[in-house]
C-alpha positions as semicolon CSV with decimal commas, in nm:
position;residue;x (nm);y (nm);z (nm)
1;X;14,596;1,190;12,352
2;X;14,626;1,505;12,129
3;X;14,869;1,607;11,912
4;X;14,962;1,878;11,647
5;X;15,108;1,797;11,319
6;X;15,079;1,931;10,988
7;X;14,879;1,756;10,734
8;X;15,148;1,665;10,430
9;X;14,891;1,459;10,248
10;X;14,498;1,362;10,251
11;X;14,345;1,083;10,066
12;X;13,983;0,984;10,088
13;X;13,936;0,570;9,981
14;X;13,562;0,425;9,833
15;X;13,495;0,355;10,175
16;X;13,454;0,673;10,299
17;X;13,785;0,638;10,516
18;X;14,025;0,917;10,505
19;X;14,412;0,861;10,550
20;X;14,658;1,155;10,666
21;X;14,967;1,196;10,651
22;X;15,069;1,427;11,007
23;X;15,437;1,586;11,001
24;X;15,503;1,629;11,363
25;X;15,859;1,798;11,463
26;X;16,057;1,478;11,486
27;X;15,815;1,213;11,279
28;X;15,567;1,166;10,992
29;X;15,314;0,993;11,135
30;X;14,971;0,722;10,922
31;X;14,688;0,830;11,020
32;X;14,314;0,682;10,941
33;X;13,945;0,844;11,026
34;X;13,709;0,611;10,984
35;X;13,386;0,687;10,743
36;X;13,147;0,686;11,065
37;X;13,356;0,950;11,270
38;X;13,467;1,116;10,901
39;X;13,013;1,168;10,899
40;X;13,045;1,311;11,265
41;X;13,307;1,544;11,202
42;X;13,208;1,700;10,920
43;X;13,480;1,888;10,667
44;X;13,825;1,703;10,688
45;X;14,168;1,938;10,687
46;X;14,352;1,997;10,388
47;X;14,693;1,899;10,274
48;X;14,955;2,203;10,450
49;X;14,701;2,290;10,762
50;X;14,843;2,287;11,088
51;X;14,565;2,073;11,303
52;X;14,518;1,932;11,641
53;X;14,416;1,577;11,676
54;X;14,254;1,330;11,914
55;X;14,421;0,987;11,857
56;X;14,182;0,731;11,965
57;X;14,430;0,446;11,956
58;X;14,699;0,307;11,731
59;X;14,576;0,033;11,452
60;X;14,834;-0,259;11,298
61;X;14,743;-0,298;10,959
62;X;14,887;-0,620;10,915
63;X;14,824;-0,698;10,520
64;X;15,153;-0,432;10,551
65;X;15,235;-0,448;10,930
66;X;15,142;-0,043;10,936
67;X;15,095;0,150;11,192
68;X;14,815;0,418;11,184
69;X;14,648;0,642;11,456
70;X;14,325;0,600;11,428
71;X;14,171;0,979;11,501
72;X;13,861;1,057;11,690
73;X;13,806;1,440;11,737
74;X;13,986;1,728;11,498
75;X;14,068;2,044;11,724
76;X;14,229;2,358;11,608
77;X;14,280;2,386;11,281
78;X;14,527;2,707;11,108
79;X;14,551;2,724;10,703
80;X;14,896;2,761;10,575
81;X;15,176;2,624;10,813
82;X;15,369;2,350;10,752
């Protein structure tokens, strides 16, 4: 499934990992791309661009019992909004 959201913040951990934070209109949604896909995808979006997402699947994180979407593909991407 796709979605659009706004990226309110970007964090990359040791692991290579990146973790979003996507503003949709009615939620903030965790999101996590993995170190092998981050290598396939190349350049990651930057805190305030508007982006469209593949979400692979939804991941329980259950040291915290968080919820991520765990992204596959980036899509569209506009600087700016949010």
């Amino acid at each position: 499934r796709w979605i659009t959201a706004s990226v309110a913040r970007v964090s990359t951990a040791r692991s290579g990992n990146v973790f979003l934070a996507l503003e949709g209109r009615e939620a903030t949604f965790d999101a996590v791309v993995f170190a092998a896909t981050v290598r396939k995808l190349g350049p990651m979006p930057q805190q305030g661009e508007s982006i469209s997402v593949h979400v692979a699947r939804v991941s329980l994180y259950q040291q915290r019992g968080q919820l991520s979407l765990v992204i596959d593909e980036l899509g569209a991407r506009n600087r700016g909004h949010g």
